């Protein structure tokens, strides 16, 4: 089930919200959590009925093994290693087994290797990482384990962030599972945030997707202009698609009393690639920093080991996004840029040059991220550079720009903190407050209009 679907907006969500508030006020918090957990399992089973048992098995396993970690002082490290191995093994089988077998076959280890028919459970990367966060935080003594299976189940399977994040670290939400507070201000903020995220997805991301798909399917059509239009529109599509989902997740969390950490903060306004990754998919970057980079030694053991640690993190970041060499190379591109910044370049004083350089690296990376193969990505980049093109500009490029000019301008303006500046200057005026309140129902109305006439367009990060 998609947040941006009529069945979610007019059936599932209002029913769960009404039932939840009736239960917590009439019965209590535990009953409310049970409603949220059961609703989350139904939400997941709606689109993945065959894989819901894998999710439930993950919840039960991690609940049980954490109790062993917490009680077994003598063998707690063994329990931790075992639990991490099991979680990653399940992820490997469903996401990376065929990729590994195929590469072994290409290398000639066994030409008779047969590929397996495996369907990756949606959201497995997200809920596996949340389970790992729970295991490691309890092992480190930062938090205590949940007393009930329901508490663990709600943490891992809560439907707002179940299938596409953000990746919620257990230490940031431990208290909220049993001791959060709902109020009218949170409800209003949640509704507003959800509608903004829905608008990003339905109105902007889906519009950018149509143009990007056309350009990439024809590999730019052999025209330099189409290649650049395609990657610019894809860069905007993936930002509004994923940040829109994160906004919806944060908004839904607020409606049920939860406070999730932010996952995006104007990443295309960053002054460097390092800064970009402090702003883009913040929850994933935080996870790898806390549980991989720092345990490896971070940047405290000399330049050589710093480079090694960064390489490991970025290869893993690429692999996390998908079992394809395109994702690994995407990770390597960011690794090289960050190493260059950390070890060779002093802090860039000119913000404009820094942003220009950052955009160049990020856009080149998105070509690999979007392409089906390395060959396709290289061909696309060549066309962007004017190598082997059929022409520099064609009529289709002009038509696409004319038809999507308004979306393009709004999309570009939305990547910089324009609204923050406006709010600082006129945020306390009556006119601003009226416009802010009116914008929510107006945006929701337009989203519904788009949804009624639109075709199916899932979130990009559902693939990961």
Tab-separated table of C-alpha atoms in Angstrom:
chain	number	residue	atom	x	y	z
A	1	UNK	CA	0.000	0.000	0.000
A	2	UNK	CA	1.321	3.421	-0.956
A	3	UNK	CA	0.917	6.579	1.097
A	4	UNK	CA	0.096	8.265	-2.213
A	5	UNK	CA	-2.856	5.985	-2.977
A	6	UNK	CA	-6.566	6.617	-2.600
A	7	UNK	CA	-6.982	3.390	-0.609
A	8	UNK	CA	-4.489	4.653	1.989
A	9	UNK	CA	-5.769	8.226	2.115
A	10	UNK	CA	-9.500	7.471	2.341
A	11	UNK	CA	-9.643	3.999	3.862
A	12	UNK	CA	-6.645	2.711	5.776
A	13	UNK	CA	-5.270	5.890	7.338
A	14	UNK	CA	-8.491	7.519	8.644
A	15	UNK	CA	-9.725	4.162	9.973
A	16	UNK	CA	-6.457	3.501	11.856
A	17	UNK	CA	-6.295	7.074	13.194
A	18	UNK	CA	-9.860	7.022	14.553
A	19	UNK	CA	-9.476	3.539	16.009
A	20	UNK	CA	-6.130	4.422	17.612
A	21	UNK	CA	-7.424	7.499	19.448
A	22	UNK	CA	-10.591	5.733	20.565
A	23	UNK	CA	-8.525	2.875	22.004
A	24	UNK	CA	-5.841	4.932	23.794
A	25	UNK	CA	-8.438	7.122	25.487
A	26	UNK	CA	-10.818	4.290	26.363
A	27	UNK	CA	-8.349	1.485	27.153
A	28	UNK	CA	-4.771	2.720	27.287
A	29	UNK	CA	-1.341	3.036	25.665
A	30	UNK	CA	-0.622	-0.684	25.320
A	31	UNK	CA	-3.878	-1.264	23.469
A	32	UNK	CA	-3.077	1.697	21.229
A	33	UNK	CA	0.330	0.207	20.424
A	34	UNK	CA	-1.374	-3.086	19.605
A	35	UNK	CA	-3.642	-1.271	17.141
A	36	UNK	CA	-0.615	0.346	15.494
A	37	UNK	CA	1.272	-2.947	15.298
A	38	UNK	CA	-1.655	-4.895	13.827
A	39	UNK	CA	-2.318	-2.039	11.389
A	40	UNK	CA	1.342	-2.069	10.362
A	41	UNK	CA	1.261	-5.809	9.654
A	42	UNK	CA	-1.926	-5.338	7.609
A	43	UNK	CA	-0.278	-2.415	5.772
A	44	UNK	CA	2.715	-4.617	4.874
A	45	UNK	CA	0.626	-7.668	4.016
A	46	UNK	CA	-1.521	-5.560	1.647
A	47	UNK	CA	1.312	-5.509	-0.881
A	48	UNK	CA	3.556	-8.329	0.398
A	49	UNK	CA	1.317	-11.099	1.835
A	50	UNK	CA	3.861	-13.788	0.945
A	51	UNK	CA	6.664	-12.012	2.843
A	52	UNK	CA	4.885	-10.921	6.015
A	53	UNK	CA	6.149	-14.058	7.787
A	54	UNK	CA	9.747	-12.931	7.170
A	55	UNK	CA	8.996	-9.631	8.898
A	56	UNK	CA	7.305	-11.381	11.823
A	57	UNK	CA	10.195	-13.860	12.097
A	58	UNK	CA	12.660	-10.951	12.214
A	59	UNK	CA	10.694	-9.341	15.054
A	60	UNK	CA	10.503	-12.552	17.086
A	61	UNK	CA	14.139	-13.486	16.527
A	62	UNK	CA	15.504	-10.058	17.456
A	63	UNK	CA	13.266	-9.788	20.513
A	64	UNK	CA	14.536	-13.157	21.787
A	65	UNK	CA	18.210	-12.706	20.979
A	66	UNK	CA	18.348	-9.259	22.603
A	67	UNK	CA	17.120	-10.806	25.844
A	68	UNK	CA	20.035	-13.240	25.591
A	69	UNK	CA	22.464	-10.369	24.944
A	70	UNK	CA	21.185	-8.408	27.921
A	71	UNK	CA	21.270	-11.333	30.341
A	72	UNK	CA	24.312	-13.212	29.134
A	73	UNK	CA	27.309	-11.213	30.329
A	74	UNK	CA	29.698	-14.040	29.532
A	75	UNK	CA	28.467	-14.759	26.004
A	76	UNK	CA	26.896	-11.426	25.031
A	77	UNK	CA	29.465	-10.754	22.295
A	78	UNK	CA	28.853	-14.218	20.816
A	79	UNK	CA	25.104	-13.571	20.871
A	80	UNK	CA	25.657	-10.216	19.163
A	81	UNK	CA	27.829	-11.683	16.398
A	82	UNK	CA	25.345	-14.518	15.881
A	83	UNK	CA	22.365	-12.154	15.695
A	84	UNK	CA	24.088	-9.761	13.278
A	85	UNK	CA	25.111	-12.722	11.120
A	86	UNK	CA	21.553	-14.074	10.975
A	87	UNK	CA	20.051	-10.679	10.100
A	88	UNK	CA	22.615	-9.998	7.385
A	89	UNK	CA	22.365	-13.566	6.052
A	90	UNK	CA	18.629	-13.162	5.493
A	91	UNK	CA	19.254	-9.809	3.781
A	92	UNK	CA	21.997	-11.386	1.646
A	93	UNK	CA	19.835	-14.294	0.493
A	94	UNK	CA	16.953	-12.114	-0.625
A	95	UNK	CA	18.924	-9.178	-1.998
A	96	UNK	CA	22.435	-10.266	-2.977
A	97	UNK	CA	22.496	-14.012	-3.621
A	98	UNK	CA	21.677	-13.831	-7.328
A	99	UNK	CA	24.082	-10.919	-7.790
A	100	UNK	CA	26.864	-12.948	-6.161
A	101	UNK	CA	26.080	-16.108	-8.134
A	102	UNK	CA	25.966	-14.182	-11.384
A	103	UNK	CA	29.371	-12.586	-10.746
A	104	UNK	CA	30.869	-15.962	-9.814
A	105	UNK	CA	29.512	-17.314	-13.079
A	106	UNK	CA	31.013	-14.425	-15.047
A	107	UNK	CA	34.380	-15.046	-13.375
A	108	UNK	CA	34.205	-18.657	-14.514
A	109	UNK	CA	34.044	-20.391	-11.113
A	110	UNK	CA	31.136	-22.544	-12.203
A	111	UNK	CA	29.408	-21.985	-15.531
A	112	UNK	CA	26.537	-24.267	-14.467
A	113	UNK	CA	25.462	-22.015	-11.596
A	114	UNK	CA	21.697	-21.576	-11.736
A	115	UNK	CA	20.085	-18.305	-10.735
A	116	UNK	CA	17.400	-18.581	-8.063
A	117	UNK	CA	13.908	-17.163	-8.411
A	118	UNK	CA	13.942	-14.861	-5.409
A	119	UNK	CA	11.603	-11.921	-4.858
A	120	UNK	CA	13.089	-9.374	-2.469
A	121	UNK	CA	10.676	-8.442	0.342
A	122	UNK	CA	9.872	-4.747	0.160
A	123	UNK	CA	11.586	-2.674	2.838
A	124	UNK	CA	13.879	-5.492	3.997
A	125	UNK	CA	16.942	-3.208	3.961
A	126	UNK	CA	15.182	-0.680	6.183
A	127	UNK	CA	13.728	-3.004	8.799
A	128	UNK	CA	16.913	-5.114	8.921
A	129	UNK	CA	18.973	-2.020	9.714
A	130	UNK	CA	16.494	-0.999	12.404
A	131	UNK	CA	16.798	-4.454	13.959
A	132	UNK	CA	20.599	-4.101	13.900
A	133	UNK	CA	20.331	-0.715	15.590
A	134	UNK	CA	18.251	-2.296	18.367
A	135	UNK	CA	20.730	-5.153	18.867
A	136	UNK	CA	23.813	-2.946	18.938
A	137	UNK	CA	22.331	-0.197	21.131
A	138	UNK	CA	21.305	-2.759	23.766
A	139	UNK	CA	24.701	-4.513	23.535
A	140	UNK	CA	26.507	-1.194	24.058
A	141	UNK	CA	24.386	-0.498	27.126
A	142	UNK	CA	22.995	2.732	25.682
A	143	UNK	CA	19.428	1.532	26.174
A	144	UNK	CA	17.508	-1.256	27.832
A	145	UNK	CA	15.668	-3.867	25.829
A	146	UNK	CA	11.932	-3.699	25.334
A	147	UNK	CA	10.021	-5.705	27.917
A	148	UNK	CA	7.424	-6.891	25.430
A	149	UNK	CA	7.390	-8.437	21.981
A	150	UNK	CA	4.821	-5.795	21.056
A	151	UNK	CA	7.309	-3.001	21.770
A	152	UNK	CA	9.947	-4.538	19.499
A	153	UNK	CA	7.325	-5.274	16.842
A	154	UNK	CA	6.117	-1.687	16.829
A	155	UNK	CA	9.682	-0.343	16.607
A	156	UNK	CA	10.623	-2.557	13.653
A	157	UNK	CA	7.299	-2.654	11.798
A	158	UNK	CA	5.638	0.732	12.436
A	159	UNK	CA	4.033	1.430	9.056
A	160	UNK	CA	5.055	5.115	8.506
A	161	UNK	CA	8.745	4.161	8.213
A	162	UNK	CA	8.524	0.418	7.510
A	163	UNK	CA	9.137	0.174	3.779
A	164	UNK	CA	11.202	3.259	2.871
A	165	UNK	CA	12.535	4.762	6.055
A	166	UNK	CA	13.763	6.901	7.580
A	167	UNK	CA	15.951	4.370	9.405
A	168	UNK	CA	15.023	5.059	13.018
A	169	UNK	CA	17.786	4.322	15.518
A	170	UNK	CA	16.400	2.572	18.577
A	171	UNK	CA	18.071	4.950	21.029
A	172	UNK	CA	16.154	7.903	19.518
A	173	UNK	CA	12.734	6.306	19.953
A	174	UNK	CA	13.063	4.003	22.968
A	175	UNK	CA	11.055	6.180	25.362
A	176	UNK	CA	8.451	7.112	22.782
A	177	UNK	CA	7.256	3.534	22.333
A	178	UNK	CA	5.699	3.483	25.791
A	179	UNK	CA	5.754	7.101	27.007
A	180	UNK	CA	4.888	9.411	24.139
A	181	UNK	CA	2.222	12.111	24.288
A	182	UNK	CA	-0.321	13.008	21.617
A	183	UNK	CA	-1.729	16.531	21.406
A	184	UNK	CA	-3.573	18.806	19.007
A	185	UNK	CA	-0.421	20.739	17.994
A	186	UNK	CA	1.284	17.505	16.915
A	187	UNK	CA	-1.806	16.487	14.955
A	188	UNK	CA	-1.872	19.809	13.088
A	189	UNK	CA	1.866	19.656	12.394
A	190	UNK	CA	1.538	16.047	11.282
A	191	UNK	CA	-1.277	16.765	8.828
A	192	UNK	CA	0.594	19.724	7.354
A	193	UNK	CA	3.855	17.762	7.026
A	194	UNK	CA	2.076	14.782	5.473
A	195	UNK	CA	0.310	16.910	2.847
A	196	UNK	CA	3.574	18.669	1.950
A	197	UNK	CA	5.240	15.278	1.456
A	198	UNK	CA	2.289	14.000	-0.561
A	199	UNK	CA	2.506	17.075	-2.798
A	200	UNK	CA	6.221	16.543	-3.342
A	201	UNK	CA	5.562	12.994	-4.505
A	202	UNK	CA	2.327	13.303	-6.463
A	203	UNK	CA	2.671	16.723	-8.068
A	204	UNK	CA	6.441	17.134	-8.480
A	205	UNK	CA	8.251	13.770	-8.368
A	206	UNK	CA	5.747	11.986	-10.613
A	207	UNK	CA	5.887	14.834	-13.147
A	208	UNK	CA	9.686	14.792	-13.193
A	209	UNK	CA	9.632	10.983	-13.536
A	210	UNK	CA	7.800	11.083	-16.883
A	211	UNK	CA	10.504	13.253	-18.444
A	212	UNK	CA	13.420	11.421	-16.828
A	213	UNK	CA	12.103	8.005	-17.897
A	214	UNK	CA	11.710	9.121	-21.511
A	215	UNK	CA	15.264	10.447	-21.677
A	216	UNK	CA	16.868	7.442	-19.984
A	217	UNK	CA	14.891	4.884	-21.974
A	218	UNK	CA	16.321	6.416	-25.152
A	219	UNK	CA	19.730	7.011	-23.511
A	220	UNK	CA	19.284	10.672	-24.120
A	221	UNK	CA	18.146	10.011	-27.688
A	222	UNK	CA	21.700	10.718	-28.741
A	223	UNK	CA	21.133	14.439	-28.109
A	224	UNK	CA	23.157	16.387	-25.583
A	225	UNK	CA	20.162	18.521	-24.557
A	226	UNK	CA	17.955	15.474	-23.869
A	227	UNK	CA	20.686	13.840	-21.809
A	228	UNK	CA	21.027	16.901	-19.588
A	229	UNK	CA	17.270	17.365	-19.295
A	230	UNK	CA	16.946	13.692	-18.316
A	231	UNK	CA	19.513	13.782	-15.516
A	232	UNK	CA	18.361	17.163	-14.151
A	233	UNK	CA	14.777	15.940	-14.010
A	234	UNK	CA	15.888	12.653	-12.426
A	235	UNK	CA	17.911	14.544	-9.800
A	236	UNK	CA	14.763	16.470	-8.925
A	237	UNK	CA	12.595	13.342	-9.111
A	238	UNK	CA	14.640	11.309	-6.645
A	239	UNK	CA	14.875	14.241	-4.220
A	240	UNK	CA	11.152	14.974	-4.182
A	241	UNK	CA	10.255	11.295	-4.270
A	242	UNK	CA	12.346	10.304	-1.259
A	243	UNK	CA	12.137	13.521	0.751
A	244	UNK	CA	8.392	13.489	0.096
A	245	UNK	CA	8.137	9.990	1.551
A	246	UNK	CA	10.238	11.030	4.545
A	247	UNK	CA	7.997	14.068	5.109
A	248	UNK	CA	4.948	11.809	5.040
A	249	UNK	CA	6.592	9.384	7.471
A	250	UNK	CA	7.503	12.201	9.877
A	251	UNK	CA	3.998	13.633	9.575
A	252	UNK	CA	2.310	10.294	10.218
A	253	UNK	CA	4.595	9.716	13.184
A	254	UNK	CA	3.497	13.030	14.709
A	255	UNK	CA	-0.173	12.091	14.275
A	256	UNK	CA	0.444	9.076	16.526
A	257	UNK	CA	2.637	10.973	18.985
A	258	UNK	CA	6.071	9.964	17.609
A	259	UNK	CA	8.923	12.350	16.836
A	260	UNK	CA	11.227	11.048	14.089
A	261	UNK	CA	14.499	12.771	13.287
A	262	UNK	CA	14.725	14.658	10.001
A	263	UNK	CA	16.016	12.789	6.956
A	264	UNK	CA	16.668	15.682	4.546
A	265	UNK	CA	17.862	19.261	4.882
A	266	UNK	CA	18.222	20.995	1.506
A	267	UNK	CA	20.938	18.633	0.209
A	268	UNK	CA	21.296	20.369	-3.172
A	269	UNK	CA	22.169	23.554	-1.289
A	270	UNK	CA	25.246	21.886	0.232
A	271	UNK	CA	28.668	23.476	-0.266
A	272	UNK	CA	30.522	20.159	-0.711
A	273	UNK	CA	29.889	16.452	-1.191
A	274	UNK	CA	30.638	15.866	2.491
A	275	UNK	CA	28.057	18.502	3.351
A	276	UNK	CA	25.621	16.898	0.895
A	277	UNK	CA	25.759	13.672	2.901
A	278	UNK	CA	25.044	15.542	6.108
A	279	UNK	CA	21.797	16.625	4.439
A	280	UNK	CA	20.743	13.697	2.215
A	281	UNK	CA	19.244	10.493	3.668
A	282	UNK	CA	20.561	11.583	7.065
A	283	UNK	CA	19.334	8.426	8.799
A	284	UNK	CA	21.396	6.139	6.537
A	285	UNK	CA	24.517	8.257	6.888
A	286	UNK	CA	24.068	8.296	10.654
A	287	UNK	CA	23.653	4.513	10.724
A	288	UNK	CA	26.880	3.858	8.818
A	289	UNK	CA	28.784	6.416	10.868
A	290	UNK	CA	27.584	5.049	14.218
A	291	UNK	CA	27.757	1.327	13.468
A	292	UNK	CA	30.476	0.957	10.802
A	293	UNK	CA	32.770	3.981	10.375
A	294	UNK	CA	33.408	4.810	14.043
A	295	UNK	CA	33.822	1.137	15.147
A	296	UNK	CA	36.410	0.734	12.362
A	297	UNK	CA	38.365	3.624	13.845
A	298	UNK	CA	36.889	6.557	11.950
A	299	UNK	CA	39.504	9.175	11.136
A	300	UNK	CA	41.570	8.762	14.291
A	301	UNK	CA	44.105	6.183	13.084
A	302	UNK	CA	45.940	8.002	10.323
A	303	UNK	CA	45.161	8.902	6.715
A	304	UNK	CA	45.639	5.414	5.318
A	305	UNK	CA	43.114	3.815	7.647
A	306	UNK	CA	40.762	6.743	7.241
A	307	UNK	CA	40.732	6.112	3.488
A	308	UNK	CA	40.194	2.391	4.110
A	309	UNK	CA	37.301	3.059	6.469
A	310	UNK	CA	35.681	5.508	4.052
A	311	UNK	CA	36.058	3.020	1.202
A	312	UNK	CA	34.350	0.268	3.206
A	313	UNK	CA	31.503	2.592	4.210
A	314	UNK	CA	30.864	3.834	0.682
A	315	UNK	CA	31.015	0.419	-0.950
A	316	UNK	CA	28.516	-0.774	1.661
A	317	UNK	CA	26.382	2.321	1.075
A	318	UNK	CA	26.321	1.550	-2.627
A	319	UNK	CA	25.489	-2.108	-2.037
A	320	UNK	CA	22.755	-1.181	0.430
A	321	UNK	CA	20.959	0.623	-2.393
A	322	UNK	CA	21.010	-2.360	-4.711
A	323	UNK	CA	22.720	-5.497	-5.982
A	324	UNK	CA	24.240	-3.997	-9.101
A	325	UNK	CA	27.655	-2.683	-10.064
A	326	UNK	CA	26.053	0.650	-10.914
A	327	UNK	CA	25.296	1.215	-7.222
A	328	UNK	CA	28.787	0.162	-6.170
A	329	UNK	CA	30.334	2.611	-8.652
A	330	UNK	CA	27.913	5.282	-7.433
A	331	UNK	CA	29.264	4.695	-3.930
A	332	UNK	CA	32.873	4.799	-5.178
A	333	UNK	CA	32.247	8.160	-6.894
A	334	UNK	CA	31.124	9.659	-3.583
A	335	UNK	CA	34.013	7.962	-1.772
A	336	UNK	CA	36.567	9.552	-4.117
A	337	UNK	CA	34.971	12.982	-3.788
A	338	UNK	CA	34.865	12.814	0.024
A	339	UNK	CA	38.462	11.549	0.273
A	340	UNK	CA	39.511	14.418	-1.979
A	341	UNK	CA	37.746	16.875	0.301
A	342	UNK	CA	38.960	15.400	3.577
A	343	UNK	CA	42.589	14.791	2.732
A	344	UNK	CA	43.611	17.024	-0.162
A	345	UNK	CA	41.416	20.102	-0.361
A	346	UNK	CA	41.204	22.705	2.354
A	347	UNK	CA	37.801	24.095	3.221
A	348	UNK	CA	36.282	25.746	0.157
A	349	UNK	CA	35.862	29.438	0.898
A	350	UNK	CA	33.799	30.186	-2.205
A	351	UNK	CA	30.349	28.694	-1.576
A	352	UNK	CA	29.292	29.043	-5.232
A	353	UNK	CA	32.258	27.020	-6.502
A	354	UNK	CA	31.712	24.462	-3.757
A	355	UNK	CA	28.053	24.015	-4.713
A	356	UNK	CA	28.908	23.795	-8.405
A	357	UNK	CA	31.497	21.091	-7.731
A	358	UNK	CA	29.067	19.236	-5.418
A	359	UNK	CA	26.316	19.271	-8.039
A	360	UNK	CA	28.721	17.968	-10.683
A	361	UNK	CA	29.712	14.979	-8.521
A	362	UNK	CA	26.153	14.253	-7.376
A	363	UNK	CA	24.676	14.483	-10.882
A	364	UNK	CA	27.388	12.200	-12.298
A	365	UNK	CA	26.585	9.761	-9.498
A	366	UNK	CA	22.855	9.864	-10.275
A	367	UNK	CA	23.592	8.723	-13.834
A	368	UNK	CA	25.011	5.457	-12.455
A	369	UNK	CA	22.256	5.263	-9.843
A	370	UNK	CA	19.511	5.512	-12.490
A	371	UNK	CA	21.129	3.406	-15.222
A	372	UNK	CA	20.404	-0.301	-15.634
A	373	UNK	CA	24.046	-1.120	-16.370
A	374	UNK	CA	27.517	0.382	-16.199
A	375	UNK	CA	27.653	0.416	-20.011
A	376	UNK	CA	24.445	2.453	-20.178
A	377	UNK	CA	25.758	4.906	-17.567
A	378	UNK	CA	29.043	5.451	-19.451
A	379	UNK	CA	27.163	5.938	-22.712
A	380	UNK	CA	24.849	8.470	-21.071
A	381	UNK	CA	27.761	10.430	-19.550
A	382	UNK	CA	29.505	10.503	-22.938
A	383	UNK	CA	26.411	12.066	-24.495
A	384	UNK	CA	26.266	14.610	-21.642
A	385	UNK	CA	29.869	15.501	-22.509
A	386	UNK	CA	29.029	15.827	-26.221
A	387	UNK	CA	30.913	12.674	-27.252
A	388	UNK	CA	29.277	10.680	-30.065
A	389	UNK	CA	26.078	12.739	-30.078
A	390	UNK	CA	23.566	12.922	-32.919
A	391	UNK	CA	23.110	16.611	-32.195
A	392	UNK	CA	23.203	19.175	-29.441
A	393	UNK	CA	19.571	20.285	-29.437
A	394	UNK	CA	16.357	18.930	-30.916
A	395	UNK	CA	12.682	19.857	-31.027
A	396	UNK	CA	11.735	17.304	-28.340
A	397	UNK	CA	13.997	19.046	-25.822
A	398	UNK	CA	12.212	22.357	-26.372
A	399	UNK	CA	8.798	20.680	-26.086
A	400	UNK	CA	9.718	18.953	-22.801
A	401	UNK	CA	11.022	22.201	-21.304
A	402	UNK	CA	7.931	24.155	-22.371
A	403	UNK	CA	5.510	21.535	-21.056
A	404	UNK	CA	7.299	21.217	-17.714
A	405	UNK	CA	8.642	24.733	-17.230
A	406	UNK	CA	6.498	25.520	-14.163
A	407	UNK	CA	7.347	22.175	-12.505
A	408	UNK	CA	11.042	22.768	-13.190
A	409	UNK	CA	11.059	26.269	-11.662
A	410	UNK	CA	9.067	25.186	-8.603
A	411	UNK	CA	11.268	22.105	-8.235
A	412	UNK	CA	14.513	24.089	-8.339
A	413	UNK	CA	13.204	26.727	-5.912
A	414	UNK	CA	12.115	23.957	-3.544
A	415	UNK	CA	15.684	22.676	-3.234
A	416	UNK	CA	16.887	25.898	-1.638
A	417	UNK	CA	15.658	27.430	1.652
A	418	UNK	CA	13.453	30.080	-0.006
A	419	UNK	CA	10.476	29.433	2.269
A	420	UNK	CA	12.665	29.664	5.367
A	421	UNK	CA	13.746	33.157	4.342
A	422	UNK	CA	10.160	34.200	3.586
A	423	UNK	CA	8.968	32.793	6.919
A	424	UNK	CA	11.618	34.734	8.819
A	425	UNK	CA	10.543	37.984	7.187
A	426	UNK	CA	6.753	37.672	7.226
A	427	UNK	CA	6.165	34.561	9.337
A	428	UNK	CA	4.415	36.399	12.146
A	429	UNK	CA	1.932	38.265	9.954
A	430	UNK	CA	-1.742	37.403	9.688
A	431	UNK	CA	-1.500	37.068	5.894
A	432	UNK	CA	1.237	34.436	6.172
A	433	UNK	CA	-0.731	32.442	8.745
A	434	UNK	CA	-3.862	32.502	6.568
A	435	UNK	CA	-1.910	31.428	3.480
A	436	UNK	CA	-0.182	28.664	5.447
A	437	UNK	CA	-3.489	27.294	6.715
A	438	UNK	CA	-5.198	27.523	3.315
A	439	UNK	CA	-2.303	25.862	1.502
A	440	UNK	CA	-2.834	22.483	3.186
A	441	UNK	CA	-6.398	21.784	1.940
A	442	UNK	CA	-5.613	23.305	-1.461
A	443	UNK	CA	-2.532	21.106	-1.917
A	444	UNK	CA	-4.462	18.046	-0.736
A	445	UNK	CA	-7.230	18.779	-3.253
A	446	UNK	CA	-4.736	19.011	-6.128
A	447	UNK	CA	-3.006	15.809	-4.963
A	448	UNK	CA	-6.324	13.949	-5.054
A	449	UNK	CA	-6.983	15.273	-8.569
A	450	UNK	CA	-3.580	14.036	-9.704
A	451	UNK	CA	-4.082	10.654	-8.041
A	452	UNK	CA	-7.458	10.097	-9.693
A	453	UNK	CA	-6.063	10.600	-13.187
A	454	UNK	CA	-2.505	9.301	-12.659
A	455	UNK	CA	-0.997	5.890	-13.320
A	456	UNK	CA	0.839	3.729	-10.780
A	457	UNK	CA	4.201	5.217	-9.824
A	458	UNK	CA	5.864	3.636	-6.747
A	459	UNK	CA	8.457	5.350	-4.590
A	460	UNK	CA	12.016	4.894	-5.867
A	461	UNK	CA	13.320	3.756	-2.481
A	462	UNK	CA	10.813	0.878	-2.358
A	463	UNK	CA	13.421	-0.909	-4.508
A	464	UNK	CA	15.990	-0.838	-1.705
